Amino acid sequence: MCRALDGGHVSVGEGWLSQVASRDDKRARRERAEQMRMERERHDKRRRTLITAAIVAVVLVVIGGAGFAVKSAVDNSADEPTRAPSGLTDDGGVALTATDLGGSAASDPVEVTVFEDFACPHCKTFEDETGEWIDQQVAAGAIDVEFRPVAFLSDFSHETMSAAMCVFEEGGSKAYRDFAKLAFANQPTEGSGLDEKDYVDMAEQAGAPAAATCIKGRPFRDWTDSATKTAFDQPDSEGDKLSGTPTVWVDGATVNGPDGSDGKPTVPGLADIQKAVAAAKAS
C-alpha cells in the first residue's frame, strides 16, 4: 500500500530503503573512525618505541663514555706499578758524593748516614742548622752522605718520600738533595699537606721536570712502607736501632746530642756532627 507523505509521492518501500542506506552509512563512518583511531594508536606506539630506543641509546653511550673514563683513570694510575726506585744503595738510600755536587772524588771520605722524615719538624730544624755545612763537606770530598728517608709520621711523609724518589730516578742525587731541601722549606703544618702540583713544581725547581709523570703515577706509594720498616729494623755498628728522626750515623755509629733533662740524648746539632766527623777522620 502506498501512502503519500505531506503531499509527496514517496512510497513505503522507498522510505525503508532510505533508512537502510542511512544506517549503512553511519556504520561505515564508525568503522572508518575506528580504523583511523587504531591507526593513530599504532603510529603513537611506534613513535614511543623509537623515542624509548633513542633514549636508551643515549644513556648507553653516556654510561659507556663514563665507564671508559673511569677505566682510563684507573689504567693511567696503574701505568707505573708499585716498585722500588732504581739506583739506590744496597740499604735503600740516596748516595751523595763530591762528584754529584761538581767536586772531585775523594780518596777516603767519612761515611755519614742521615735518616729523615719529611714531615718531621725536628728534621726540618736539623736541615736548617746543618744542611749547608753538609753540602760543603760533601763538595769538598770530606764526607759522603747517604740519605735514608723514612715515612712514619703522616700521609705527607709517604707522599713526599714517594715524590722524592721520582726526582731521584729522573734527576739523580743532586736533584734529590735539592728537592729534599725544598720539601723541608715548604713543610706544612701538622694535619695538612702539599698537592700534586706542588710536588711537580718542586721537582722542576730541583732540576728534574721529567719526574712529573712519575709523581702523578705514584709508583713508590707502597714501597715507602717497606723501606721504612727496613730502616727501623737495621741496627747501627753498636747494635742500636733507629728510634726516631733525625738520626745520624758517622762511620756507622749513632751520633747523639747532649742528654736532656730526662737523661735521654737529644737530637744532634751541627757541633755534634762536626765533632763526630773530626773523630772519624783522626781514627
Short mmCIF file of C-alpha atoms in Angstrom, two decimals:
data_model
loop_
_atom_site.label_atom_id
_atom_site.label_comp_id
_atom_site.label_asym_id
_atom_site.label_seq_id
_atom_site.Cartn_x
_atom_site.Cartn_y
_atom_site.Cartn_z
CA MET A 1 0.00 0.00 0.00
CA CYS A 2 1.30 3.38 -0.88
CA ARG A 3 0.75 6.47 1.20
CA ALA A 4 1.54 9.95 0.33
CA LEU A 5 3.53 11.87 2.98
CA ASP A 6 2.99 15.54 3.22
CA GLY A 7 1.62 15.54 -0.26
CA GLY A 8 4.70 13.76 -1.63
CA HIS A 9 4.82 10.73 -3.74
CA VAL A 10 7.41 8.61 -1.73
CA SER A 11 6.27 5.10 -1.25
CA VAL A 12 6.75 2.97 1.88
CA GLY A 13 9.34 0.86 0.07
CA GLU A 14 11.38 3.85 -0.87
CA GLY A 15 11.43 5.10 2.79
CA TRP A 16 12.66 1.79 4.09
CA LEU A 17 15.47 1.70 1.58
CA SER A 18 16.45 5.20 2.59
CA GLN A 19 16.63 4.18 6.29
CA VAL A 20 18.73 1.14 5.49
CA ALA A 21 21.13 3.27 3.46
CA SER A 22 21.38 5.76 6.30
CA ARG A 23 22.22 3.02 8.80
CA ASP A 24 24.87 1.56 6.46
CA ASP A 25 26.41 4.99 6.05
CA LYS A 26 26.63 5.53 9.83
CA ARG A 27 28.17 2.10 10.31
CA ALA A 28 30.69 2.79 7.60
CA ARG A 29 31.62 6.09 9.23
CA ARG A 30 32.03 4.37 12.62
CA GLU A 31 34.22 1.70 11.05
CA ARG A 32 36.36 4.32 9.33
CA ALA A 33 36.63 6.26 12.59
CA GLU A 34 37.64 3.09 14.45
CA GLN A 35 40.16 2.26 11.76
CA MET A 36 41.63 5.76 11.96
CA ARG A 37 41.80 5.55 15.79
CA MET A 38 43.61 2.20 15.61
CA GLU A 39 45.99 3.62 13.01
CA ARG A 40 46.75 6.60 15.29
CA GLU A 41 47.42 4.25 18.22
CA ARG A 42 49.78 2.15 16.08
CA HIS A 43 51.54 5.31 14.95
CA ASP A 44 51.80 6.62 18.51
CA LYS A 45 53.10 3.25 19.71
CA ARG A 46 55.79 3.20 17.00
CA ARG A 47 56.72 6.78 17.90
CA ARG A 48 57.03 5.94 21.62
CA THR A 49 59.11 2.88 20.76
CA LEU A 50 61.50 4.94 18.63
CA ILE A 51 61.81 7.62 21.33
CA THR A 52 62.48 5.00 24.02
CA ALA A 53 65.11 3.33 21.84
CA ALA A 54 66.79 6.67 21.20
CA ILE A 55 66.85 7.47 24.94
CA VAL A 56 68.29 4.05 25.76
CA ALA A 57 70.95 4.51 23.11
CA VAL A 58 71.94 7.90 24.51
CA VAL A 59 72.07 6.51 28.06
CA LEU A 60 74.22 3.60 26.92
CA VAL A 61 76.60 6.00 25.17
CA VAL A 62 76.86 8.15 28.31
CA ILE A 63 77.38 5.11 30.54
CA GLY A 64 79.90 3.71 28.10
CA GLY A 65 81.76 7.00 27.99
CA ALA A 66 81.80 7.27 31.78
CA GLY A 67 82.98 3.70 32.05
CA PHE A 68 85.77 4.37 29.58
CA ALA A 69 86.77 7.49 31.50
CA VAL A 70 86.88 5.57 34.79
CA LYS A 71 88.82 2.73 33.20
CA SER A 72 91.24 5.20 31.64
CA ALA A 73 91.77 6.87 35.00
CA VAL A 74 92.40 3.52 36.64
CA ASP A 75 94.68 2.43 33.82
CA ASN A 76 96.59 5.71 33.96
CA SER A 77 97.06 5.41 37.72
CA ALA A 78 98.31 1.88 37.16
CA ASP A 79 100.69 2.82 34.34
CA GLU A 80 103.55 2.57 36.81
CA PRO A 81 103.06 -0.42 39.12
CA THR A 82 104.31 -0.25 42.67
CA ARG A 83 108.03 -0.93 42.75
CA ALA A 84 111.33 0.06 44.37
CA PRO A 85 113.26 3.03 42.96
CA SER A 86 116.26 2.16 40.83
CA GLY A 87 119.75 3.41 41.65
CA LEU A 88 119.53 3.33 45.45
CA THR A 89 122.28 1.92 47.65
CA ASP A 90 122.04 -1.63 48.94
CA ASP A 91 120.47 -0.23 52.11
CA GLY A 92 117.86 1.77 50.19
CA GLY A 93 119.47 5.19 50.45
CA VAL A 94 120.45 8.04 48.15
CA ALA A 95 124.23 8.41 47.99
CA LEU A 96 125.51 11.98 47.67
CA THR A 97 129.21 12.34 46.83
CA ALA A 98 131.57 15.11 45.72
CA THR A 99 131.10 14.29 42.04
CA ASP A 100 127.34 14.77 42.40
CA LEU A 101 127.96 18.34 43.52
CA GLY A 102 130.55 19.18 40.92
CA GLY A 103 133.63 18.34 43.02
CA SER A 104 136.39 15.77 42.66
CA ALA A 105 136.15 12.29 44.09
CA ALA A 106 137.89 11.97 47.46
CA SER A 107 140.11 9.07 48.44
CA ASP A 108 138.81 8.45 51.94
CA PRO A 109 135.67 10.42 52.85
CA VAL A 110 133.90 9.84 56.16
CA GLU A 111 130.64 7.95 55.70
CA VAL A 112 127.62 9.80 57.09
CA THR A 113 124.08 8.41 57.07
CA VAL A 114 121.06 10.64 57.68
CA PHE A 115 117.62 9.21 58.47
CA GLU A 116 114.89 11.78 57.97
CA ASP A 117 111.12 12.04 57.67
CA PHE A 118 109.90 14.92 55.53
CA ALA A 119 107.04 15.58 57.96
CA CYS A 120 109.33 15.70 61.00
CA PRO A 121 109.73 19.24 62.40
CA HIS A 122 113.00 18.26 64.11
CA CYS A 123 114.32 17.08 60.73
CA LYS A 124 113.48 20.48 59.28
CA THR A 125 115.38 22.14 62.16
CA PHE A 126 118.30 19.76 61.60
CA GLU A 127 118.34 20.62 57.89
CA ASP A 128 118.21 24.35 58.62
CA GLU A 129 121.14 24.06 61.01
CA THR A 130 123.40 21.54 59.30
CA GLY A 131 122.33 21.34 55.65
CA GLU A 132 124.65 23.95 54.23
CA TRP A 133 127.67 22.56 56.10
CA ILE A 134 126.87 19.01 54.97
CA ASP A 135 126.71 20.10 51.32
CA GLN A 136 130.01 21.98 51.66
CA GLN A 137 131.74 18.97 53.18
CA VAL A 138 130.38 16.66 50.50
CA ALA A 139 131.51 19.01 47.70
CA ALA A 140 134.95 19.20 49.30
CA GLY A 141 135.22 15.40 49.42
CA ALA A 142 135.47 15.33 53.22
CA ILE A 143 132.31 13.23 53.65
CA ASP A 144 129.94 11.10 51.62
CA VAL A 145 126.33 11.18 52.75
CA GLU A 146 123.66 8.52 52.36
CA PHE A 147 120.19 9.95 52.86
CA ARG A 148 117.74 7.35 54.11
CA PRO A 149 114.24 8.90 54.02
CA VAL A 150 111.55 7.17 56.05
CA ALA A 151 107.80 7.71 56.31
CA PHE A 152 106.08 7.01 59.60
CA LEU A 153 104.52 10.26 60.75
CA SER A 154 101.74 11.09 58.27
CA ASP A 155 100.41 10.81 54.73
CA PHE A 156 102.62 13.79 53.90
CA SER A 157 105.63 11.65 54.85
CA HIS A 158 104.68 8.97 52.33
CA GLU A 159 103.65 11.33 49.54
CA THR A 160 106.80 13.42 49.81
CA MET A 161 109.12 10.44 50.10
CA SER A 162 107.45 8.89 47.05
CA ALA A 163 107.81 12.12 45.05
CA ALA A 164 111.44 12.48 46.16
CA MET A 165 112.20 9.02 44.78
CA CYS A 166 110.70 10.05 41.43
CA VAL A 167 113.00 13.06 41.40
CA PHE A 168 115.99 10.84 42.27
CA GLU A 169 115.26 8.41 39.43
CA GLU A 170 114.88 11.20 36.89
CA GLY A 171 117.46 13.69 38.10
CA GLY A 172 119.97 11.83 40.27
CA SER A 173 121.33 12.52 43.74
CA LYS A 174 121.78 16.28 43.41
CA ALA A 175 118.19 16.72 42.21
CA TYR A 176 117.04 14.59 45.16
CA ARG A 177 119.04 16.74 47.56
CA ASP A 178 117.63 19.97 46.14
CA PHE A 179 114.09 18.56 46.23
CA ALA A 180 114.54 17.46 49.85
CA LYS A 181 115.61 20.96 50.86
CA LEU A 182 112.56 22.41 49.11
CA ALA A 183 110.32 19.86 50.84
CA PHE A 184 111.62 20.88 54.26
CA ALA A 185 111.36 24.56 53.38
CA ASN A 186 107.71 24.01 52.40
CA GLN A 187 106.90 21.60 55.22
CA PRO A 188 103.21 22.18 56.04
CA THR A 189 101.69 22.40 59.46
CA GLU A 190 100.56 19.21 61.13
CA GLY A 191 97.46 17.69 59.53
CA SER A 192 97.92 19.41 56.17
CA GLY A 193 99.99 18.63 53.10
CA LEU A 194 101.01 19.57 49.60
CA ASP A 195 99.15 18.72 46.41
CA GLU A 196 100.39 17.07 43.24
CA LYS A 197 101.11 20.38 41.54
CA ASP A 198 103.31 21.44 44.47
CA TYR A 199 105.45 18.32 44.08
CA VAL A 200 105.69 18.77 40.31
CA ASP A 201 106.72 22.41 40.76
CA MET A 202 109.37 21.47 43.32
CA ALA A 203 110.68 18.73 41.03
CA GLU A 204 111.08 21.30 38.27
CA GLN A 205 112.89 23.68 40.63
CA ALA A 206 115.18 20.81 41.63
CA GLY A 207 116.13 20.25 38.00
CA ALA A 208 114.01 17.16 37.34
CA PRO A 209 110.94 18.30 35.37
CA ALA A 210 110.64 14.84 33.79
CA ALA A 211 109.71 13.48 37.23
CA ALA A 212 106.18 14.88 36.79
CA THR A 213 104.85 11.71 35.15
CA CYS A 214 106.29 9.53 37.90
CA ILE A 215 104.94 11.81 40.62
CA LYS A 216 101.44 11.56 39.13
CA GLY A 217 101.74 7.78 38.74
CA ARG A 218 102.97 7.31 42.35
CA PRO A 219 104.81 4.02 41.73
CA PHE A 220 106.57 4.14 45.12
CA ARG A 221 103.46 4.60 47.30
CA ASP A 222 103.71 1.11 48.82
CA TRP A 223 107.48 0.85 48.71
CA THR A 224 107.75 3.68 51.26
CA ASP A 225 106.25 1.34 53.89
CA SER A 226 108.71 -1.47 53.30
CA ALA A 227 111.66 0.94 53.10
CA THR A 228 110.67 2.49 56.43
CA LYS A 229 110.38 -0.91 58.08
CA THR A 230 113.81 -1.91 56.75
CA ALA A 231 115.36 1.30 58.09
CA PHE A 232 113.90 0.81 61.58
CA ASP A 233 114.98 -2.83 61.66
CA GLN A 234 118.62 -2.12 60.74
CA PRO A 235 120.99 -1.59 63.71
CA ASP A 236 124.00 0.71 63.72
CA SER A 237 127.52 -0.52 64.32
CA GLU A 238 126.85 -0.75 68.08
CA GLY A 239 123.60 -2.69 67.70
CA ASP A 240 121.28 0.25 68.36
CA LYS A 241 118.21 0.52 66.15
CA LEU A 242 116.51 3.62 64.83
CA SER A 243 114.02 5.09 67.28
CA GLY A 244 113.08 8.33 65.56
CA THR A 245 114.22 11.08 63.24
CA PRO A 246 116.51 12.74 62.59
CA THR A 247 119.09 10.06 63.30
CA VAL A 248 122.67 10.45 62.10
CA TRP A 249 125.32 7.80 61.80
CA VAL A 250 129.00 8.70 61.36
CA ASP A 251 131.04 5.70 60.23
CA GLY A 252 128.04 3.55 61.16
CA ALA A 253 127.68 4.75 64.78
CA THR A 254 124.78 6.87 66.01
CA VAL A 255 125.62 10.48 66.90
CA ASN A 256 123.65 11.97 69.77
CA GLY A 257 123.23 15.44 71.18
CA PRO A 258 123.69 16.23 74.90
CA ASP A 259 121.47 14.37 77.35
CA GLY A 260 118.23 16.14 78.09
CA SER A 261 116.58 16.77 81.44
CA ASP A 262 115.08 13.28 81.29
CA GLY A 263 118.54 11.75 80.90
CA LYS A 264 117.93 10.75 77.28
CA PRO A 265 120.14 12.02 74.43
CA THR A 266 118.82 14.83 72.30
CA VAL A 267 118.90 15.39 68.55
CA PRO A 268 122.47 16.11 67.41
CA GLY A 269 123.29 19.62 66.26
CA LEU A 270 125.96 20.93 63.94
CA ALA A 271 128.67 20.88 66.60
CA ASP A 272 127.89 17.24 67.44
CA ILE A 273 128.16 16.18 63.80
CA GLN A 274 131.37 18.14 63.27
CA LYS A 275 132.91 16.57 66.34
CA ALA A 276 131.97 13.05 65.23
CA VAL A 277 133.33 13.61 61.69
CA ALA A 278 136.59 15.02 63.07
CA ALA A 279 136.97 11.99 65.37
CA ALA A 280 136.33 9.62 62.47
CA LYS A 281 138.97 11.35 60.35
CA ALA A 282 141.51 11.14 63.17
CA SER A 283 140.94 7.44 63.78
#
